[in-house]
Amino acid sequence: MSGDWRIETVGAVRALIETAAPGVTEEAKWRKASNPDGVPTFALDGLICTVETYKDKVKVTFAKGASLDDPDGVFNASLDAGTRRAVDIREGDTLDAGAFAALIRRAVDYNQS
């Protein structure tokens, strides 16, 4: 990942995920020449989400996001997708940590149901 604001954002997202889902495992997948570090994936009793960096954003994609309640409106991308939903975080955006953590817990609950 590039050495800019996105690294800080990924670190903050990672910390929120680890706090909200004790026991979560992180694994880098889908390594390729254009992305030798791969894509961080987070799982607990199934895939919770992936975290990808793009030129203008950090994208957190919830594998089964379409099945999760989102009363706080955290999802702001991939809203028409059949299974997944995403949170795009751009430079200067403020992520509602409590609402994001609640969404992570809902994803874990969904995996465990």
Tab-separated table of N, CA, C and O in Angstrom:
chain	number	residue	atom	x	y	z
A	1	MET	N	0.834	-1.182	0.000
A	1	MET	CA	0.000	0.000	0.000
A	1	MET	C	0.877	1.242	0.000
A	1	MET	O	1.953	1.249	0.563
A	2	SER	N	0.376	2.258	-0.604
A	2	SER	CA	1.129	3.501	-0.692
A	2	SER	C	1.298	4.125	0.681
A	2	SER	O	0.494	3.931	1.576
A	3	GLY	N	2.362	4.922	0.833
A	3	GLY	CA	2.660	5.545	2.114
A	3	GLY	C	1.976	6.880	2.267
A	3	GLY	O	2.645	7.908	2.233
A	4	ASP	N	0.684	6.909	2.416
A	4	ASP	CA	-0.040	8.156	2.588
A	4	ASP	C	-1.218	7.968	3.540
A	4	ASP	O	-1.235	7.022	4.329
A	5	TRP	N	-2.213	8.828	3.449
A	5	TRP	CA	-3.355	8.814	4.362
A	5	TRP	C	-4.064	7.461	4.386
A	5	TRP	O	-4.674	7.100	5.383
A	6	ARG	N	-3.968	6.716	3.305
A	6	ARG	CA	-4.669	5.432	3.241
A	6	ARG	C	-4.109	4.427	4.242
A	6	ARG	O	-4.856	3.625	4.794
A	7	ILE	N	-2.809	4.464	4.498
A	7	ILE	CA	-2.222	3.536	5.476
A	7	ILE	C	-2.794	3.813	6.861
A	7	ILE	O	-3.137	2.895	7.594
A	8	GLU	N	-2.885	5.089	7.208
A	8	GLU	CA	-3.472	5.456	8.503
A	8	GLU	C	-4.931	5.004	8.586
A	8	GLU	O	-5.377	4.482	9.604
A	9	THR	N	-5.669	5.182	7.505
A	9	THR	CA	-7.077	4.778	7.473
A	9	THR	C	-7.217	3.269	7.607
A	9	THR	O	-8.047	2.781	8.380
A	10	VAL	N	-6.394	2.513	6.882
A	10	VAL	CA	-6.434	1.054	6.982
A	10	VAL	C	-6.107	0.627	8.414
A	10	VAL	O	-6.741	-0.264	8.973
A	11	GLY	N	-5.131	1.262	9.027
A	11	GLY	CA	-4.778	0.942	10.415
A	11	GLY	C	-5.924	1.200	11.371
A	11	GLY	O	-6.192	0.387	12.269
A	12	ALA	N	-6.630	2.311	11.180
A	12	ALA	CA	-7.770	2.629	12.039
A	12	ALA	C	-8.906	1.623	11.831
A	12	ALA	O	-9.530	1.163	12.795
A	13	VAL	N	-9.164	1.261	10.577
A	13	VAL	CA	-10.204	0.273	10.271
A	13	VAL	C	-9.829	-1.077	10.871
A	13	VAL	O	-10.661	-1.745	11.493
A	14	ARG	N	-8.580	-1.470	10.723
A	14	ARG	CA	-8.102	-2.744	11.278
A	14	ARG	C	-8.318	-2.768	12.798
A	14	ARG	O	-8.801	-3.752	13.346
A	15	ALA	N	-7.970	-1.682	13.473
A	15	ALA	CA	-8.132	-1.610	14.932
A	15	ALA	C	-9.607	-1.719	15.323
A	15	ALA	O	-9.951	-2.412	16.291
A	16	LEU	N	-10.486	-1.063	14.576
A	16	LEU	CA	-11.924	-1.155	14.864
A	16	LEU	C	-12.427	-2.584	14.689
A	16	LEU	O	-13.211	-3.080	15.497
A	17	ILE	N	-11.984	-3.239	13.622
A	17	ILE	CA	-12.409	-4.619	13.366
A	17	ILE	C	-11.928	-5.533	14.490
A	17	ILE	O	-12.701	-6.339	15.019
A	18	GLU	N	-10.669	-5.398	14.862
A	18	GLU	CA	-10.105	-6.267	15.900
A	18	GLU	C	-10.775	-6.044	17.249
A	18	GLU	O	-10.947	-6.986	18.021
A	19	THR	N	-11.168	-4.821	17.546
A	19	THR	CA	-11.851	-4.518	18.807
A	19	THR	C	-13.288	-5.029	18.796
A	19	THR	O	-13.766	-5.589	19.778
A	20	ALA	N	-13.964	-4.850	17.662
A	20	ALA	CA	-15.376	-5.238	17.566
A	20	ALA	C	-15.565	-6.739	17.453
A	20	ALA	O	-16.628	-7.263	17.810
A	21	ALA	N	-14.550	-7.446	16.953
A	21	ALA	CA	-14.669	-8.888	16.712
A	21	ALA	C	-13.470	-9.615	17.310
A	21	ALA	O	-12.572	-10.055	16.578
A	22	PRO	N	-13.429	-9.751	18.637
A	22	PRO	CA	-12.313	-10.479	19.245
A	22	PRO	C	-12.191	-11.882	18.638
A	22	PRO	O	-13.193	-12.567	18.439
A	23	GLY	N	-10.985	-12.268	18.306
A	23	GLY	CA	-10.762	-13.572	17.687
A	23	GLY	C	-10.735	-13.522	16.173
A	23	GLY	O	-10.514	-14.552	15.524
A	24	VAL	N	-10.965	-12.359	15.589
A	24	VAL	CA	-10.937	-12.223	14.131
A	24	VAL	C	-9.547	-12.569	13.622
A	24	VAL	O	-8.545	-12.345	14.297
A	25	THR	N	-9.496	-13.171	12.443
A	25	THR	CA	-8.214	-13.454	11.812
A	25	THR	C	-8.081	-12.601	10.561
A	25	THR	O	-9.047	-12.378	9.843
A	26	GLU	N	-6.864	-12.132	10.344
A	26	GLU	CA	-6.563	-11.350	9.150
A	26	GLU	C	-5.640	-12.164	8.266
A	26	GLU	O	-4.690	-12.784	8.750
A	27	GLU	N	-5.931	-12.159	6.991
A	27	GLU	CA	-5.111	-12.881	6.026
A	27	GLU	C	-5.048	-12.058	4.742
A	27	GLU	O	-6.053	-11.489	4.319
A	28	ALA	N	-3.876	-11.997	4.129
A	28	ALA	CA	-3.726	-11.335	2.833
A	28	ALA	C	-4.032	-12.360	1.744
A	28	ALA	O	-3.478	-13.452	1.735
A	29	LYS	N	-4.928	-11.989	0.844
A	29	LYS	CA	-5.297	-12.876	-0.268
A	29	LYS	C	-5.167	-12.122	-1.582
A	29	LYS	O	-5.071	-10.911	-1.603
A	30	TRP	N	-5.240	-12.843	-2.636
A	30	TRP	CA	-5.257	-12.308	-3.996
A	30	TRP	C	-4.026	-11.458	-4.299
A	30	TRP	O	-4.118	-10.367	-4.848
A	31	ARG	N	-2.848	-11.999	-3.975
A	31	ARG	CA	-1.592	-11.320	-4.313
A	31	ARG	C	-1.363	-11.419	-5.822
A	31	ARG	O	-1.621	-12.458	-6.420
A	32	LYS	N	-0.875	-10.330	-6.398
A	32	LYS	CA	-0.543	-10.322	-7.820
A	32	LYS	C	0.531	-9.266	-8.053
A	32	LYS	O	0.851	-8.484	-7.155
A	33	ALA	N	1.073	-9.233	-9.234
A	33	ALA	CA	2.182	-8.323	-9.526
A	33	ALA	C	1.811	-6.867	-9.248
A	33	ALA	O	2.619	-6.104	-8.717
A	34	SER	N	0.604	-6.480	-9.585
A	34	SER	CA	0.194	-5.093	-9.372
A	34	SER	C	-0.184	-4.816	-7.915
A	34	SER	O	-0.351	-3.662	-7.528
A	35	ASN	N	-0.327	-5.874	-7.105
A	35	ASN	CA	-0.658	-5.722	-5.680
A	35	ASN	C	0.046	-6.833	-4.899
A	35	ASN	O	-0.605	-7.767	-4.430
A	36	PRO	N	1.374	-6.727	-4.760
A	36	PRO	CA	2.136	-7.817	-4.136
A	36	PRO	C	1.793	-8.052	-2.666
A	36	PRO	O	2.017	-9.146	-2.158
A	37	ASP	N	1.244	-7.053	-1.982
A	37	ASP	CA	0.853	-7.228	-0.580
A	37	ASP	C	-0.474	-7.971	-0.449
A	37	ASP	O	-0.823	-8.444	0.616
A	38	GLY	N	-1.226	-8.055	-1.537
A	38	GLY	CA	-2.526	-8.710	-1.497
A	38	GLY	C	-3.587	-7.832	-0.855
A	38	GLY	O	-3.362	-6.663	-0.559
A	39	VAL	N	-4.745	-8.417	-0.649
A	39	VAL	CA	-5.891	-7.724	-0.066
A	39	VAL	C	-6.111	-8.258	1.344
A	39	VAL	O	-6.301	-9.460	1.523
A	40	PRO	N	-6.090	-7.374	2.350
A	40	PRO	CA	-6.385	-7.846	3.705
A	40	PRO	C	-7.836	-8.322	3.800
A	40	PRO	O	-8.765	-7.627	3.374
A	41	THR	N	-8.007	-9.525	4.321
A	41	THR	CA	-9.339	-10.071	4.554
A	41	THR	C	-9.470	-10.360	6.045
A	41	THR	O	-8.500	-10.736	6.703
A	42	PHE	N	-10.677	-10.199	6.558
A	42	PHE	CA	-10.943	-10.421	7.979
A	42	PHE	C	-12.054	-11.438	8.106
A	42	PHE	O	-13.107	-11.290	7.467
A	43	ALA	N	-11.820	-12.474	8.927
A	43	ALA	CA	-12.787	-13.556	9.045
A	43	ALA	C	-12.964	-13.974	10.498
A	43	ALA	O	-12.022	-13.918	11.292
A	44	LEU	N	-14.172	-14.368	10.805
A	44	LEU	CA	-14.513	-14.993	12.080
A	44	LEU	C	-15.754	-15.823	11.810
A	44	LEU	O	-16.818	-15.267	11.520
A	45	ASP	N	-15.596	-17.126	11.799
A	45	ASP	CA	-16.675	-18.036	11.418
A	45	ASP	C	-17.191	-17.720	10.018
A	45	ASP	O	-18.371	-17.842	9.737
A	46	GLY	N	-16.302	-17.292	9.153
A	46	GLY	CA	-16.628	-16.925	7.780
A	46	GLY	C	-16.089	-15.533	7.489
A	46	GLY	O	-15.721	-14.786	8.396
A	47	LEU	N	-16.030	-15.192	6.225
A	47	LEU	CA	-15.504	-13.900	5.805
A	47	LEU	C	-16.395	-12.770	6.309
A	47	LEU	O	-17.623	-12.816	6.147
A	48	ILE	N	-15.773	-11.772	6.932
A	48	ILE	CA	-16.496	-10.570	7.361
A	48	ILE	C	-16.365	-9.511	6.281
A	48	ILE	O	-17.356	-9.019	5.750
A	49	CYS	N	-15.101	-9.146	5.983
A	49	CYS	CA	-14.896	-8.065	5.031
A	49	CYS	C	-13.486	-8.102	4.456
A	49	CYS	O	-12.612	-8.810	4.949
A	50	THR	N	-13.314	-7.312	3.397
A	50	THR	CA	-12.005	-7.076	2.811
A	50	THR	C	-11.734	-5.578	2.904
A	50	THR	O	-12.676	-4.773	2.991
A	51	VAL	N	-10.455	-5.220	2.883
A	51	VAL	CA	-10.077	-3.809	2.927
A	51	VAL	C	-9.113	-3.568	1.774
A	51	VAL	O	-8.032	-4.143	1.732
A	52	GLU	N	-9.529	-2.732	0.831
A	52	GLU	CA	-8.713	-2.457	-0.340
A	52	GLU	C	-8.410	-0.971	-0.437
A	52	GLU	O	-9.232	-0.146	-0.054
A	53	THR	N	-7.241	-0.657	-0.956
A	53	THR	CA	-6.896	0.735	-1.183
A	53	THR	C	-6.947	1.034	-2.675
A	53	THR	O	-6.539	0.218	-3.511
A	54	TYR	N	-7.485	2.188	-2.981
A	54	TYR	CA	-7.534	2.715	-4.339
A	54	TYR	C	-6.894	4.094	-4.321
A	54	TYR	O	-6.580	4.628	-3.261
A	55	LYS	N	-6.710	4.666	-5.469
A	55	LYS	CA	-6.064	5.969	-5.563
A	55	LYS	C	-6.772	7.013	-4.705
A	55	LYS	O	-6.130	7.824	-4.054
A	56	ASP	N	-8.110	6.972	-4.694
A	56	ASP	CA	-8.873	8.025	-4.031
A	56	ASP	C	-9.660	7.573	-2.811
A	56	ASP	O	-10.429	8.363	-2.247
A	57	LYS	N	-9.508	6.295	-2.405
A	57	LYS	CA	-10.326	5.817	-1.280
A	57	LYS	C	-9.776	4.529	-0.695
A	57	LYS	O	-8.963	3.844	-1.298
A	58	VAL	N	-10.283	4.223	0.489
A	58	VAL	CA	-10.136	2.903	1.103
A	58	VAL	C	-11.529	2.299	1.071
A	58	VAL	O	-12.502	2.939	1.488
A	59	LYS	N	-11.636	1.093	0.548
A	59	LYS	CA	-12.932	0.425	0.413
A	59	LYS	C	-12.977	-0.777	1.344
A	59	LYS	O	-12.124	-1.655	1.259
A	60	VAL	N	-13.981	-0.784	2.234
A	60	VAL	CA	-14.223	-1.921	3.117
A	60	VAL	C	-15.467	-2.609	2.578
A	60	VAL	O	-16.563	-2.046	2.620
A	61	THR	N	-15.285	-3.815	2.046
A	61	THR	CA	-16.394	-4.544	1.440
A	61	THR	C	-16.815	-5.673	2.363
A	61	THR	O	-16.014	-6.541	2.707
A	62	PHE	N	-18.075	-5.649	2.757
A	62	PHE	CA	-18.653	-6.677	3.619
A	62	PHE	C	-19.205	-7.782	2.735
A	62	PHE	O	-20.082	-7.536	1.898
A	63	ALA	N	-18.692	-8.993	2.927
A	63	ALA	CA	-19.029	-10.124	2.068
A	63	ALA	C	-20.532	-10.385	1.990
A	63	ALA	O	-21.062	-10.708	0.937
A	64	LYS	N	-21.222	-10.252	3.107
A	64	LYS	CA	-22.661	-10.523	3.151
A	64	LYS	C	-23.427	-9.279	3.599
A	64	LYS	O	-24.450	-9.353	4.265
A	65	GLY	N	-22.917	-8.129	3.187
A	65	GLY	CA	-23.470	-6.850	3.623
A	65	GLY	C	-24.933	-6.642	3.294
A	65	GLY	O	-25.653	-5.984	4.043
A	66	ALA	N	-25.402	-7.191	2.179
A	66	ALA	CA	-26.807	-7.010	1.811
A	66	ALA	C	-27.746	-7.676	2.806
A	66	ALA	O	-28.918	-7.323	2.889
A	67	SER	N	-27.230	-8.600	3.590
A	67	SER	CA	-28.043	-9.300	4.591
A	67	SER	C	-27.986	-8.639	5.966
A	67	SER	O	-28.639	-9.112	6.896
A	68	LEU	N	-27.218	-7.570	6.092
A	68	LEU	CA	-27.033	-6.933	7.400
A	68	LEU	C	-27.889	-5.681	7.531
A	68	LEU	O	-27.996	-4.891	6.588
A	69	ASP	N	-28.478	-5.489	8.704
A	69	ASP	CA	-29.167	-4.239	8.999
A	69	ASP	C	-28.118	-3.141	9.124
A	69	ASP	O	-27.057	-3.341	9.710
A	70	ASP	N	-28.431	-1.975	8.575
A	70	ASP	CA	-27.526	-0.828	8.643
A	70	ASP	C	-28.311	0.416	9.037
A	70	ASP	O	-28.465	1.346	8.248
A	71	PRO	N	-28.828	0.436	10.283
A	71	PRO	CA	-29.683	1.554	10.683
A	71	PRO	C	-28.962	2.898	10.714
A	71	PRO	O	-29.608	3.941	10.596
A	72	ASP	N	-27.636	2.882	10.827
A	72	ASP	CA	-26.874	4.130	10.880
A	72	ASP	C	-26.414	4.601	9.503
A	72	ASP	O	-25.784	5.645	9.387
A	73	GLY	N	-26.690	3.818	8.469
A	73	GLY	CA	-26.326	4.215	7.112
A	73	GLY	C	-24.823	4.259	6.868
A	73	GLY	O	-24.327	5.139	6.170
A	74	VAL	N	-24.109	3.284	7.405
A	74	VAL	CA	-22.658	3.227	7.221
A	74	VAL	C	-22.313	2.861	5.781
A	74	VAL	O	-21.401	3.425	5.191
A	75	PHE	N	-23.051	1.931	5.201
A	75	PHE	CA	-22.784	1.534	3.815
A	75	PHE	C	-23.046	2.721	2.891
A	75	PHE	O	-24.086	3.374	2.976
A	76	ASN	N	-22.097	2.971	1.999
A	76	ASN	CA	-22.273	4.062	1.041
A	76	ASN	C	-21.837	3.672	-0.373
A	76	ASN	O	-21.738	4.522	-1.251
A	77	ALA	N	-21.569	2.391	-0.588
A	77	ALA	CA	-21.133	1.922	-1.904
A	77	ALA	C	-21.629	0.499	-2.124
A	77	ALA	O	-21.941	-0.214	-1.180
A	78	SER	N	-21.710	0.105	-3.388
A	78	SER	CA	-22.188	-1.229	-3.776
A	78	SER	C	-23.587	-1.484	-3.216
A	78	SER	O	-23.922	-2.614	-2.863
A	79	LEU	N	-24.390	-0.445	-3.168
A	79	LEU	CA	-25.714	-0.551	-2.549
A	79	LEU	C	-26.687	-1.377	-3.378
A	79	LEU	O	-27.697	-1.843	-2.847
A	80	ASP	N	-26.403	-1.554	-4.646
A	80	ASP	CA	-27.279	-2.349	-5.510
A	80	ASP	C	-26.774	-3.774	-5.709
A	80	ASP	O	-27.398	-4.551	-6.417
A	81	ALA	N	-25.656	-4.105	-5.097
A	81	ALA	CA	-25.095	-5.450	-5.255
A	81	ALA	C	-26.004	-6.467	-4.577
A	81	ALA	O	-26.652	-6.168	-3.577
A	82	GLY	N	-26.048	-7.668	-5.115
A	82	GLY	CA	-26.946	-8.687	-4.601
A	82	GLY	C	-26.549	-9.249	-3.252
A	82	GLY	O	-27.405	-9.618	-2.451
A	83	THR	N	-25.265	-9.308	-2.950
A	83	THR	CA	-24.803	-9.939	-1.721
A	83	THR	C	-23.965	-9.009	-0.859
A	83	THR	O	-24.103	-8.989	0.351
A	84	ARG	N	-23.100	-8.245	-1.461
A	84	ARG	CA	-22.151	-7.448	-0.684
A	84	ARG	C	-22.606	-5.994	-0.561
A	84	ARG	O	-23.489	-5.550	-1.289
A	85	ARG	N	-21.987	-5.296	0.358
A	85	ARG	CA	-22.142	-3.857	0.521
A	85	ARG	C	-20.773	-3.326	0.923
A	85	ARG	O	-19.940	-4.065	1.451
A	86	ALA	N	-20.524	-2.040	0.708
A	86	ALA	CA	-19.208	-1.491	0.998
A	86	ALA	C	-19.294	-0.128	1.663
A	86	ALA	O	-20.322	0.555	1.603
A	87	VAL	N	-18.175	0.220	2.268
A	87	VAL	CA	-17.979	1.536	2.856
A	87	VAL	C	-16.762	2.134	2.167
A	87	VAL	O	-15.667	1.570	2.267
A	88	ASP	N	-16.974	3.218	1.440
A	88	ASP	CA	-15.858	3.931	0.821
A	88	ASP	C	-15.457	5.067	1.748
A	88	ASP	O	-16.297	5.875	2.161
A	89	ILE	N	-14.170	5.126	2.065
A	89	ILE	CA	-13.639	6.170	2.936
A	89	ILE	C	-12.628	6.964	2.113
A	89	ILE	O	-11.624	6.416	1.656
A	90	ARG	N	-12.926	8.234	1.934
A	90	ARG	CA	-12.041	9.113	1.167
A	90	ARG	C	-11.247	10.007	2.116
A	90	ARG	O	-11.614	10.188	3.264
A	91	GLU	N	-10.170	10.556	1.614
A	91	GLU	CA	-9.337	11.435	2.426
A	91	GLU	C	-10.191	12.539	3.038
A	91	GLU	O	-10.997	13.174	2.351
A	92	GLY	N	-10.070	12.709	4.344
A	92	GLY	CA	-10.834	13.731	5.044
A	92	GLY	C	-12.161	13.256	5.594
A	92	GLY	O	-12.783	13.956	6.391
A	93	ASP	N	-12.626	12.080	5.162
A	93	ASP	CA	-13.874	11.525	5.697
A	93	ASP	C	-13.694	11.136	7.152
A	93	ASP	O	-12.596	10.744	7.568
A	94	THR	N	-14.796	11.199	7.896
A	94	THR	CA	-14.804	10.725	9.271
A	94	THR	C	-15.705	9.502	9.328
A	94	THR	O	-16.879	9.581	8.964
A	95	LEU	N	-15.149	8.386	9.753
A	95	LEU	CA	-15.911	7.150	9.897
A	95	LEU	C	-16.513	7.111	11.293
A	95	LEU	O	-15.801	7.314	12.276
A	96	ASP	N	-17.810	6.866	11.389
A	96	ASP	CA	-18.471	6.731	12.690
A	96	ASP	C	-18.017	5.400	13.298
A	96	ASP	O	-18.505	4.336	12.925
A	97	ALA	N	-17.072	5.478	14.228
A	97	ALA	CA	-16.454	4.269	14.786
A	97	ALA	C	-17.471	3.359	15.454
A	97	ALA	O	-17.424	2.138	15.284
A	98	GLY	N	-18.396	3.929	16.216
A	98	GLY	CA	-19.394	3.110	16.906
A	98	GLY	C	-20.313	2.394	15.939
A	98	GLY	O	-20.602	1.200	16.104
A	99	ALA	N	-20.776	3.105	14.917
A	99	ALA	CA	-21.671	2.501	13.930
A	99	ALA	C	-20.932	1.450	13.102
A	99	ALA	O	-21.491	0.391	12.784
A	100	PHE	N	-19.667	1.722	12.762
A	100	PHE	CA	-18.878	0.751	12.006
A	100	PHE	C	-18.650	-0.511	12.832
A	100	PHE	O	-18.813	-1.626	12.337
A	101	ALA	N	-18.299	-0.342	14.108
A	101	ALA	CA	-18.080	-1.498	14.987
A	101	ALA	C	-19.355	-2.317	15.125
A	101	ALA	O	-19.315	-3.553	15.130
A	102	ALA	N	-20.498	-1.646	15.232
A	102	ALA	CA	-21.778	-2.357	15.333
A	102	ALA	C	-22.032	-3.171	14.067
A	102	ALA	O	-22.543	-4.299	14.129
A	103	LEU	N	-21.663	-2.630	12.921
A	103	LEU	CA	-21.828	-3.345	11.656
A	103	LEU	C	-20.925	-4.577	11.613
A	103	LEU	O	-21.339	-5.648	11.156
A	104	ILE	N	-19.701	-4.435	12.112
A	104	ILE	CA	-18.789	-5.587	12.190
A	104	ILE	C	-19.410	-6.669	13.082
A	104	ILE	O	-19.414	-7.857	12.729
A	105	ARG	N	-19.943	-6.279	14.229
A	105	ARG	CA	-20.568	-7.258	15.134
A	105	ARG	C	-21.771	-7.932	14.476
A	105	ARG	O	-21.981	-9.132	14.626
A	106	ARG	N	-22.551	-7.174	13.694
A	106	ARG	CA	-23.685	-7.782	12.990
A	106	ARG	C	-23.200	-8.806	11.961
A	106	ARG	O	-23.826	-9.850	11.774
A	107	ALA	N	-22.081	-8.498	11.299
A	107	ALA	CA	-21.528	-9.436	10.314
A	107	ALA	C	-21.073	-10.720	10.994
A	107	ALA	O	-21.305	-11.826	10.489
A	108	VAL	N	-20.435	-10.595	12.160
A	108	VAL	CA	-20.018	-11.786	12.906
A	108	VAL	C	-21.238	-12.565	13.339
A	108	VAL	O	-21.293	-13.805	13.197
A	109	ASP	N	-22.238	-11.885	13.889
A	109	ASP	CA	-23.471	-12.562	14.302
A	109	ASP	C	-24.102	-13.312	13.131
A	109	ASP	O	-24.583	-14.437	13.285
A	110	TYR	N	-24.111	-12.690	11.955
A	110	TYR	CA	-24.676	-13.321	10.768
A	110	TYR	C	-23.885	-14.581	10.434
A	110	TYR	O	-24.482	-15.636	10.139
A	111	ASN	N	-22.561	-14.503	10.497
A	111	ASN	CA	-21.734	-15.680	10.212
A	111	ASN	C	-21.986	-16.800	11.216
A	111	ASN	O	-21.892	-17.974	10.880
A	112	GLN	N	-22.291	-16.432	12.446
A	112	GLN	CA	-22.464	-17.436	13.492
A	112	GLN	C	-23.898	-17.963	13.588
A	112	GLN	O	-24.154	-18.894	14.343
A	113	SER	N	-24.799	-17.401	12.811
A	113	SER	CA	-26.209	-17.858	12.862
A	113	SER	C	-26.458	-19.025	11.921
A	113	SER	O	-25.696	-19.394	11.115
